[in-house]
Each structure stands twice: as structure tokens, then as C-alpha cells.
Coordinates of C-alpha atoms and ligand atoms in Angstrom, one line a residue:
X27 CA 0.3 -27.0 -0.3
X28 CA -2.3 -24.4 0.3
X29 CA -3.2 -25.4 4.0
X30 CA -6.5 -26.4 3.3
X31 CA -7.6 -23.2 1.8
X32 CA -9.4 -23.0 -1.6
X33 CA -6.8 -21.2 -3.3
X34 CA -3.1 -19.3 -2.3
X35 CA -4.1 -16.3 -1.9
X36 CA -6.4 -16.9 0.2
X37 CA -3.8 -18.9 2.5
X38 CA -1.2 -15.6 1.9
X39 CA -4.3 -13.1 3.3
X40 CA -4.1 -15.7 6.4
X41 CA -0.3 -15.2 6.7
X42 CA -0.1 -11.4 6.6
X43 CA 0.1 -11.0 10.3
X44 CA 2.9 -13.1 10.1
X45 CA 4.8 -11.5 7.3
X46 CA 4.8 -8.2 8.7
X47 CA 5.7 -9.5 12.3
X48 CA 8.6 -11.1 10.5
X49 CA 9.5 -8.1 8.5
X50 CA 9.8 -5.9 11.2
X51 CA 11.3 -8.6 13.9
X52 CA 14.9 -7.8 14.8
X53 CA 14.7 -4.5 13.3
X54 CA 13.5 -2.3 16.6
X55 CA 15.5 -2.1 19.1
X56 CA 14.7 -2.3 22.5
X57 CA 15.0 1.3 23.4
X58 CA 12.5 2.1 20.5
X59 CA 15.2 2.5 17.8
X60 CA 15.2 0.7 14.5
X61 CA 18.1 -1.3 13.5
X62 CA 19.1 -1.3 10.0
X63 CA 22.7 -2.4 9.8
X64 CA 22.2 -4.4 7.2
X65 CA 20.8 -2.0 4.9
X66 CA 24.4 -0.5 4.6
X67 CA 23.8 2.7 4.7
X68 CA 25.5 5.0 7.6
X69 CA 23.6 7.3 9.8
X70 CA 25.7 10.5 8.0
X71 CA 24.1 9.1 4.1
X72 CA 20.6 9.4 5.6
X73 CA 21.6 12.9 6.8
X74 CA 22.7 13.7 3.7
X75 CA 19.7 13.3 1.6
X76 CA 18.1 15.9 0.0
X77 CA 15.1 14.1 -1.9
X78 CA 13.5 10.5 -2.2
X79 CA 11.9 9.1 -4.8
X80 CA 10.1 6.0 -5.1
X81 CA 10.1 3.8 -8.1
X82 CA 8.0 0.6 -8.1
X83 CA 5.1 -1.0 -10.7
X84 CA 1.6 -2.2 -9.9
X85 CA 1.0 -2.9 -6.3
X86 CA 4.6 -2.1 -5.3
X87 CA 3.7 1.4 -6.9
X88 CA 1.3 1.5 -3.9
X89 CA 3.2 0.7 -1.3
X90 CA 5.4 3.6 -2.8
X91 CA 2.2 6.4 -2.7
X92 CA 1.9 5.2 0.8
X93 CA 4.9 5.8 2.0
X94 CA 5.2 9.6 0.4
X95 CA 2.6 10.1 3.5
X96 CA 4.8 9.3 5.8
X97 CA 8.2 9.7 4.4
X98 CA 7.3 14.0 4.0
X99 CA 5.4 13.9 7.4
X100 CA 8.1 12.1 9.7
X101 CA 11.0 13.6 8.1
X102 CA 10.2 17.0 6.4
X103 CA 12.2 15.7 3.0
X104 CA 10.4 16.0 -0.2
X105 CA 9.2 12.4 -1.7
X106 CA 8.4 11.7 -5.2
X107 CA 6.3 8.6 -6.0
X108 CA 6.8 7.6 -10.1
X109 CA 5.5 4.4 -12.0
X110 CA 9.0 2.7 -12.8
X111 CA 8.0 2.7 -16.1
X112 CA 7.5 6.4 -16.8
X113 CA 10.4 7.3 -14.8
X114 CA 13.8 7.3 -16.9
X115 CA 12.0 8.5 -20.2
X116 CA 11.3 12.0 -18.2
X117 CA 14.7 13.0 -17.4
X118 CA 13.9 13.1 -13.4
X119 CA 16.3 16.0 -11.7
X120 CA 18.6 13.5 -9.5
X121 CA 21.9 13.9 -8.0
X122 CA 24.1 12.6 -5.6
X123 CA 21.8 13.2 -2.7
X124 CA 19.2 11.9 -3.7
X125 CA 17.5 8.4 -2.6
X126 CA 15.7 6.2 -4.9
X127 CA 13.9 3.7 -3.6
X128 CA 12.8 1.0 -5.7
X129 CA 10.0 -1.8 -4.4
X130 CA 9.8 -4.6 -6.0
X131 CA 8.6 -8.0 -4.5
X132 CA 10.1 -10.4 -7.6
X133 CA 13.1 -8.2 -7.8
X134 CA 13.0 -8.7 -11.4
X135 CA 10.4 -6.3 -12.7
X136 CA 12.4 -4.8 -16.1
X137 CA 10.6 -1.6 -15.2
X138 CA 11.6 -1.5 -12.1
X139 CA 15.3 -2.5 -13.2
X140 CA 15.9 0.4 -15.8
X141 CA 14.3 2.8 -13.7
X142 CA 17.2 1.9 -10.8
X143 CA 19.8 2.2 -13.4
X144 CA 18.7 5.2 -14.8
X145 CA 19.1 6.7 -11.1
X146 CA 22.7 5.2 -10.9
X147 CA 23.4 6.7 -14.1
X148 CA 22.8 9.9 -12.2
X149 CA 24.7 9.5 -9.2
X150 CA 21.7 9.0 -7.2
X151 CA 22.0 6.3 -4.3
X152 CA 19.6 3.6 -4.6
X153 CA 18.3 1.5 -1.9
X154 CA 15.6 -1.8 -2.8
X155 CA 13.5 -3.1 -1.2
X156 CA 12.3 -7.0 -2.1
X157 CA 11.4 -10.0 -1.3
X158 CA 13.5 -12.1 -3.2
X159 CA 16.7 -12.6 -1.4
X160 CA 19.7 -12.3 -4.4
X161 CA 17.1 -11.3 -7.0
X162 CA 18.7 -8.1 -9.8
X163 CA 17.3 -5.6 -8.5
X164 CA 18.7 -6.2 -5.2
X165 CA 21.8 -7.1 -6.7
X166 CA 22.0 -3.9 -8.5
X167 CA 21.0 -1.4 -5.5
X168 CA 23.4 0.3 -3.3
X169 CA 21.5 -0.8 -0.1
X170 CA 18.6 -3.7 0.3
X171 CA 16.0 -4.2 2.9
X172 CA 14.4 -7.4 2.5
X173 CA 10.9 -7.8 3.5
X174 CA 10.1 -11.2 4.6
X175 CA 6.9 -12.2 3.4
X176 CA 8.3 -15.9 2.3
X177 CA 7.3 -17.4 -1.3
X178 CA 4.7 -15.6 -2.8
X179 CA 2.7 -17.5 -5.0
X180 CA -0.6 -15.8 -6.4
X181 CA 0.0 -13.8 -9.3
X182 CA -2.3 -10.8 -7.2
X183 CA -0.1 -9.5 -4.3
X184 CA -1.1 -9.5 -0.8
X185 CA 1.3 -10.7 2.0
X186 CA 4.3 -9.0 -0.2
X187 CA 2.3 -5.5 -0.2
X188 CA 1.9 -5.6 3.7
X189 CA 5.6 -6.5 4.2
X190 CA 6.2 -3.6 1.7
X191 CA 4.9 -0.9 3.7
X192 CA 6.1 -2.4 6.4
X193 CA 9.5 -2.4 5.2
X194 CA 8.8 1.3 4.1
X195 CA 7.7 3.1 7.3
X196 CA 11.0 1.2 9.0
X197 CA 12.9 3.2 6.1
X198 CA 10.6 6.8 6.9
X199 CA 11.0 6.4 10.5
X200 CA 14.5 5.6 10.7
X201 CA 15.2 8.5 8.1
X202 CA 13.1 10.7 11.1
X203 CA 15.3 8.8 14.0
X204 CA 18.7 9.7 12.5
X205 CA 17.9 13.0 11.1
X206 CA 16.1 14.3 14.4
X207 CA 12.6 16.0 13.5
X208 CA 10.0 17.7 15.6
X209 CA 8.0 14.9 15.1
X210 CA 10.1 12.2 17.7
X211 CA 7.2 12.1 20.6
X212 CA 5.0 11.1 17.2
X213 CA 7.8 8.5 15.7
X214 CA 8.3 7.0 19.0
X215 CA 4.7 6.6 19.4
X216 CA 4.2 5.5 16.0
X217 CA 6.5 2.6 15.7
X218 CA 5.2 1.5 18.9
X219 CA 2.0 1.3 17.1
X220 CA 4.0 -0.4 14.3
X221 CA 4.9 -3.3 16.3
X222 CA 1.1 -3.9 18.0
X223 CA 0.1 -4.0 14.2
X224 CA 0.1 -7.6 13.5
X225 CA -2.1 -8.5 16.2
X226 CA -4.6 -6.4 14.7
X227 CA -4.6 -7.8 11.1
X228 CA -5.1 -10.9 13.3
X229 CA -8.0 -9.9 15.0
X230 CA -9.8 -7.9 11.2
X231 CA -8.9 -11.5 9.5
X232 CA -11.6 -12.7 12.0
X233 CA -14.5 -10.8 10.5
X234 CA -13.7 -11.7 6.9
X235 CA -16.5 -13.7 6.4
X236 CA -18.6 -10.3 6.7
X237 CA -16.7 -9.2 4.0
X238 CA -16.9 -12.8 1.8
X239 CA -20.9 -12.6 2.4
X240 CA -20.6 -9.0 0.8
X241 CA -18.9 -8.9 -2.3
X242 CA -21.0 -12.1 -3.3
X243 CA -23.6 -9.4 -3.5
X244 CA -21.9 -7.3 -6.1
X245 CA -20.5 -10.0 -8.6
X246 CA -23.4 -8.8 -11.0
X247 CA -22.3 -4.9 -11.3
X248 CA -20.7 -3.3 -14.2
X249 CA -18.4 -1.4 -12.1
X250 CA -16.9 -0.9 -8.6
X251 CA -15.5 2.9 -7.9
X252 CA -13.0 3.1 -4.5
X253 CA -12.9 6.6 -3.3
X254 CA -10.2 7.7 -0.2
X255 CA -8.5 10.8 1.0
X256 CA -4.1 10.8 2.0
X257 CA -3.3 7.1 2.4
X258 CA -6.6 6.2 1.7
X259 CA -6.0 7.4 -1.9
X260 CA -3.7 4.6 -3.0
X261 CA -5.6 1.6 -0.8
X262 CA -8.7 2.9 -3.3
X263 CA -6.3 2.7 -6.2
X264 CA -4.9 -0.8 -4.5
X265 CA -8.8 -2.4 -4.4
X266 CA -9.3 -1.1 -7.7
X267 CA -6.5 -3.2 -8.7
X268 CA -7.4 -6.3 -7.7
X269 CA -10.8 -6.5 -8.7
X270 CA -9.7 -5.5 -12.0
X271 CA -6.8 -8.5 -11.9
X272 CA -9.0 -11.2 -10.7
X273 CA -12.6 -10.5 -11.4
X274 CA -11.9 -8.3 -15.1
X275 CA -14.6 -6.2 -13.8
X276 CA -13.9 -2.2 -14.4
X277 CA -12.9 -0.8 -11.2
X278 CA -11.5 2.7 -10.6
X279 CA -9.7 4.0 -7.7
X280 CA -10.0 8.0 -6.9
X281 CA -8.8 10.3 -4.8
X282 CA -12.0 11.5 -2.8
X283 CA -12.1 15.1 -3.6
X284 CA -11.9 14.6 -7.4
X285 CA -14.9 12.9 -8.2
X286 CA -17.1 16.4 -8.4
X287 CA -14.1 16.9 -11.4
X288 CA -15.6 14.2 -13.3
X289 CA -15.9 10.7 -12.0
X290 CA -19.0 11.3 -10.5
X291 CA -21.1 11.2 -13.5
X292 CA -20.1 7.6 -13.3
X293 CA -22.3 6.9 -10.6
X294 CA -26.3 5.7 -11.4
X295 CA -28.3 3.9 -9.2
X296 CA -27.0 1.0 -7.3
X297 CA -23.3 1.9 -8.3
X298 CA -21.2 0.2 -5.9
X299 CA -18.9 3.0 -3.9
X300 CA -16.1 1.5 -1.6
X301 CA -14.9 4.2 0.5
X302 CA -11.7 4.1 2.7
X303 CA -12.8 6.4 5.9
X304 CA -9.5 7.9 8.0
X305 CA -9.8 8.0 11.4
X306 CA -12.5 10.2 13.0
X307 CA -9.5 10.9 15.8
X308 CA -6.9 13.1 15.2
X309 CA -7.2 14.2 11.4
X310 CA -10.8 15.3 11.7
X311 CA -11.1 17.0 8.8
X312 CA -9.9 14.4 6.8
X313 CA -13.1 12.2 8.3
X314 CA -15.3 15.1 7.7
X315 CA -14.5 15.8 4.0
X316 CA -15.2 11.8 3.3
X317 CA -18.6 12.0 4.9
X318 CA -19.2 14.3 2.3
X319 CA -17.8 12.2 -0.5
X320 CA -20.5 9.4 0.8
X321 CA -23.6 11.7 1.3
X322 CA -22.8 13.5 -2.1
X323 CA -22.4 9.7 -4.1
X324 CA -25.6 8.8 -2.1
X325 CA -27.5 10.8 -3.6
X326 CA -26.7 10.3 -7.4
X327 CA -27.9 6.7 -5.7
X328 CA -24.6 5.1 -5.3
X329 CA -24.7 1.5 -2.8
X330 CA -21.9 2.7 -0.5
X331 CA -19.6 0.1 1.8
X332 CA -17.4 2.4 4.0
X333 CA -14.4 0.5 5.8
X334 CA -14.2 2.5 8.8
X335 CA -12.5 2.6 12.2
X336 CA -14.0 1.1 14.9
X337 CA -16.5 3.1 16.9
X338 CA -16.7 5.9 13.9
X339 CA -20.5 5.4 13.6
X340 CA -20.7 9.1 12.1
X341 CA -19.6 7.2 9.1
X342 CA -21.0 4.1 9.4
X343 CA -25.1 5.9 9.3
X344 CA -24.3 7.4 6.4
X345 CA -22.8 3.9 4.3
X346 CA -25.1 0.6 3.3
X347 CA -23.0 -1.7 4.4
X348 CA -19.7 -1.0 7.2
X349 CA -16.8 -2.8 7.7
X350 CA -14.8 -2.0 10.9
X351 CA -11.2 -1.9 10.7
X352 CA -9.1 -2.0 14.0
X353 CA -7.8 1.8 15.4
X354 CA -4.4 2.9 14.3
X355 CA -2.7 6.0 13.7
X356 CA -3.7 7.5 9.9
X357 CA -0.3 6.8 8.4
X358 CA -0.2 3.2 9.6
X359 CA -3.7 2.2 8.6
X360 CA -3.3 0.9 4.9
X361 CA -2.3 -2.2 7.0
X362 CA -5.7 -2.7 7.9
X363 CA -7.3 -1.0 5.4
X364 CA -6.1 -3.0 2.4
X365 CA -7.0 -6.4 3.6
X366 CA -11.0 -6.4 3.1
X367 CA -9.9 -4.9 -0.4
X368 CA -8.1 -8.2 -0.9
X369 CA -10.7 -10.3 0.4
X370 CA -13.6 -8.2 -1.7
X371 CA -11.7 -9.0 -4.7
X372 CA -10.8 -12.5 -4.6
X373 CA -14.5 -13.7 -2.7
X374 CA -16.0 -11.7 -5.7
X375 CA -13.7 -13.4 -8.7
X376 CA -14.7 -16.9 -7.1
X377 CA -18.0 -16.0 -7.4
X378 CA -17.7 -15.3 -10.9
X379 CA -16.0 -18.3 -11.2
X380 CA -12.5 -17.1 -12.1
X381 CA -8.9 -18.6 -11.3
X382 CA -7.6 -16.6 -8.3
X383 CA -4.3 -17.6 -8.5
X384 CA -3.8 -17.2 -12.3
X385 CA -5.8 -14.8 -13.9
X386 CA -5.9 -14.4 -17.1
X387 CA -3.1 -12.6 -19.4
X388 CA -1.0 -12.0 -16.3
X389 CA 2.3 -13.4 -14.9
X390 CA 3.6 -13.0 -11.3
X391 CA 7.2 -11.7 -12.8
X392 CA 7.2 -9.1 -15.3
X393 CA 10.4 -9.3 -17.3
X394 CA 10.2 -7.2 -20.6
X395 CA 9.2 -3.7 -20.3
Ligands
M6R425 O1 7.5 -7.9 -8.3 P1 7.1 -6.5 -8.3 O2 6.7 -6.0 -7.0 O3 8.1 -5.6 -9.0 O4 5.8 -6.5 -9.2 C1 5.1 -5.3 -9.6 C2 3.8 -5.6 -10.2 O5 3.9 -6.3 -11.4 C3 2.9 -6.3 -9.2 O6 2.7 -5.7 -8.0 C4 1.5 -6.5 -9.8 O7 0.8 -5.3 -10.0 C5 0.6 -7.5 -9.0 N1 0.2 -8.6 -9.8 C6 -0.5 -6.8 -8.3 O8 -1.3 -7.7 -7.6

């Protein structure tokens, strides 16, 4: 049942460009609007919210730091991001207007689950978003919006995470359509974007040997630090995730600009440094203030791989080794961005000689909390 690859999650990296066409089929209309009747939620409860936050665990927790980005950009309205397991033990400030989004592929997470009903308690509307059809959390939500990733059976999330924020930006930029922002020339071009996006994953699956051939290279280091800026920041927390699930190698994920705060004392010589380059175009000085993140970890003599746009060679001179991700607009490019993490991770744990499906100590459905 894995197609002839050596393991599923390998064959689930292969199907992403399918998951996320299949999320978002049927959802956008043809005049550009997005269609989500069956999330049961009127146009007037979007109007009426006040403040979003996201609850989710592990990769789904992600998704959720991703879509803060986008939520507060497209639609002005503040957006908390909270590990599901922190959240009700902190007495969050929630009322009815507030949204609480909870991601969870399984839709059985416990943490996930008492954080949602911890939000009910509070009058807060909750809307989940899963992949299993008639899972609890689901069952408990006000309002579902199923990503359709299909069985997900590698304990390290890949196709699931993609549908996620898939399934997320519909949410942010349907929050944008109904509410009417400043932003609609950008949402209209956006989704538009959206849509073209699988094709693209298509095309960056192509060059994954490149990336195969490279982490082979690093299965004898200590660590591996991922550095990025805005949504770069939790695709660097996302790669550091996997490597540590599958190859049980320490692996750290930071926000660019803190690593002069501490982390980079870390970095010796050959220290491998992943960093997740925005787009030269548009948010410039996003691009310029990683370039600096690379040239200062070069010189405490850090290996750096930059994953960068295609045709951004400013960053490319200054990295070892350059992986080119398709163009897309900055909010939209953790769909790229986050597939070479996968493959890094799981081409590396092979190499190492480790179960990619089942690593050790970890189940695919965390129950207790
Ligand atoms: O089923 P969920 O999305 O609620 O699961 C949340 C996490 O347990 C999950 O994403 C976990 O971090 C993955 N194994 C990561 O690859």
C-alpha cells in the first residue's frame, strides 16, 4: 500500500499537491469568492468577531502560527496562537465574540479537546478544523471545515499540515471577504494565487532529489538550527520538528532576529543553519534582514542551506548549499517552504537508519493529556 515508495510518508509528500487541490476544490467560487456553507457559520457571526484564537498541538500548532500572519493581515482582527495544552490552565480572556479555532488532524488530540471546551465554557464560538470526518473534536465544535488530506498514516505529519493551512487561509480570507477590508485587490489576488498553488508543490516535488542528496550530508551532526522571519518563523519551528521526531537528532527552530539574544553561541564550525528566505519581492526588508541572519551565522562558521525563491540569487551567494522554492506571495509560501523540511528530515532519518513511519516513543493520536 505505499505505491512503491520506501515508506508512507514519503508516498504522503508525493500526494500533497493533491490534498490541498482537494481541500480547496468546491470552496471558491467562480467569481473569486469562497464558499463555506458548510461550515455553518453566517456571514453576520464572522462580522461579529472581535478576536481569534488558535488552539492546536505539535504540527497543527504550526499551521496555527501561520495563519496569525494572515488572519491579522487580511482582516485587521487580533489573532492569538496558544499550544492547546497551555491554554485553559491560563484563564484566556474569551467571550461571546470570540472565535477559537482548534486544528487538529486526528480530531482526538485530549489537548486539543479540553482546550475547545474550555472556550465553550466561556461562550466563545468554536470552529475545527480536521481531517477526520466525525472525529470529537469536530463533533464538539460549533462549526467544522474538513481538510481533505485522506488517511494519514505516518506518525510525522505532512499532507495533513498542507491541507491545514490550506484550510486556514480559506477561513482568513473568507473572514477578509465578508468583513470587507482595505486589503480586497490583495485577497482577490491572493486566493488566485491560492488555487495555482498545487501546481507548484508539483513542480518543487521534482527537485527533491537535490534535497535527498543533501541531508545525506548532514546525518553525522550533533545539531541542526532553522532560522526564519514572519511565516518563515514557524516553517523553522516545523523542520525542527521533524528532524527531531524522526532522526532524534537536536534541532531548534528560531525566529531569525533572536539568535544575537542567545542562540547563536550555538553555532561552531560546520554547524548546520537551515534558513527559510521570504521573498526578495514585495517585503524587502524582510529578505534583507535574513541576509544578515546568514552572513552573521557565516562567520561564527555555520554550513548554511538557504531555501529561497526562485531567481533570489542575493541569497543564494551568501548560503553553501540553495534550494529554490517556486514564487508565491509571502503569506502563502509555507506551502512551498515546508516541503524540503519534510524531505530533509525523513532522507536524513533513513540514513541514520530509523523507522520513518514509526518513530520511536510516539503515536499518531495523542489521547491523554
Ligand atoms: O491530530 P493532531 O493534529 O491534533 O495532532 C497534533 C500533534 O500531535 C501532531 O501534529 C504531531 O506533532 C505530529 N506527529 C507532528 O509530525
Amino acid at each position: 500500500e505505499k505505491g512503491g515508495f520506501d515508506s508512507f510518508m514519503l508516498k504522503e509528500i508525493a500526494e500533497q499537491p493533491q490534498a490541498v487541490a482537494d481541500t480547496l476544490r468546491g470552496r471558491v467560487g467562480e467569481n473569486g469568492e469562497i464558499v463555506l456553507d458548510e461550515v455553518r457559520m453566517s456571514d453576520q457571526d464572522f462580522r461579529d468577531i472581535d478576536k481569534v484564537f488558535i488552539v492546536a498541538c505539535g504540527t497543527s500548532y504550526h499551521a496555527g502560527l501561520v495563519t496569525k500572519y494572515a488572519i491579522e493581515h487580511w482582516t485587521r482582527i487580533p489573532c492569538e496562537v496558544e499550544l492547546a495544552s497551555e491554554f485553559r490552565y491560563r484563564d484566556p480572556v474569551l467571550d461571546r465574540s470570540t472565535m477559537v479555532i482548534a486544528i487538529s488532524q486526528s480530531g482526538e488530540t485530549m489537548d486539543t479537546l479540553m482546550a475547545l471546551r474550555h472556550a465553550k465554557d466561556q461562550k466563545a464560538r468554536v470552529l475545527s478544523i480536521s481531517n477526520t470526518v466525525g472525529s470529537t473534536i469536530p463533533r464538539e465544535s460549533h462549526a467544522v471545515l474538513y481538510t481533505r488530506a485522506g488517511l494519514e498514516v505516518a506518525v510525522a505529519s505532512t499532507k495533513a499540515f498542507l491541507t491545514q493551512l490550506a484550510a486556514c487561509y480559506l477561513v482568513g480570507l473568507h473572514l477578509a471577504q465578508v468583513r470587507g477590508i482595505k486589503y480586497a485587490d490583495e485577497v482577490a489576488s491572493v486566493l488566485r494565487e491560492l488555487v495555482a498553488t498545487p501546481e507548484k508543490i508539483d513542480s518543487l516535488l521534482e527537485k527533491m532529489e537535490e534535497v535527498r542528496d543533501l541531508a545525506r550530508q548532514f546525518s553525522a551532526c550533533q545539531r541542526v538550527l532553522f532560522i526564519g522571519r514572519h511565516v518563515g518563523y514557524p516553517v523553522a519551528l516545523e523542520g525542527a520538528l521533524k528532524l527531531k521526531e524522526l532522526a532524534y537528532m537536536h534541532a531548534e527552530g528560531f525566529a531569525a532576529g533572536e539568535l544575537k539574544h542567545g542562540p547563536i553561541s550555538l553555532i561552531d564550525d560546520g554547524t548546520p543553519v537551515v534558513a527559510i528566505v521570504p521573498s526578495p519581492r514585495g517585503r524587502s526588508l524582510l529578505h534583507d534582514k535574513i541576509v544578515s541572519n546568514i552572513q552573521e551565522v557565516k562567520a561564527r562558521g555555520a554550513t548554511v542551506i538557504a531555501i529561497c525563491e526562485e531567481g533570489d540569487h542575493i541569497a543564494a551567494t551568501h548560503a553553501d548549499h540553495v534550494i529554490f522554492t517556486p514564487q508565491s506571495p509571502t503569506l502563502l509560501a509555507p506551502l512551498l517552504t515546508a516541503v524540503p523540511m519534510q524531505v530533509f528530515a525523513c532522507e536524513l532519518a533513513s540514513a541514520l537508519g530509523h523507522d520513518i513511519d514509526q518513530p520511536r516513543n510516539l503515536a499518531k493520536s495523542v489521547t491523554v493529556e
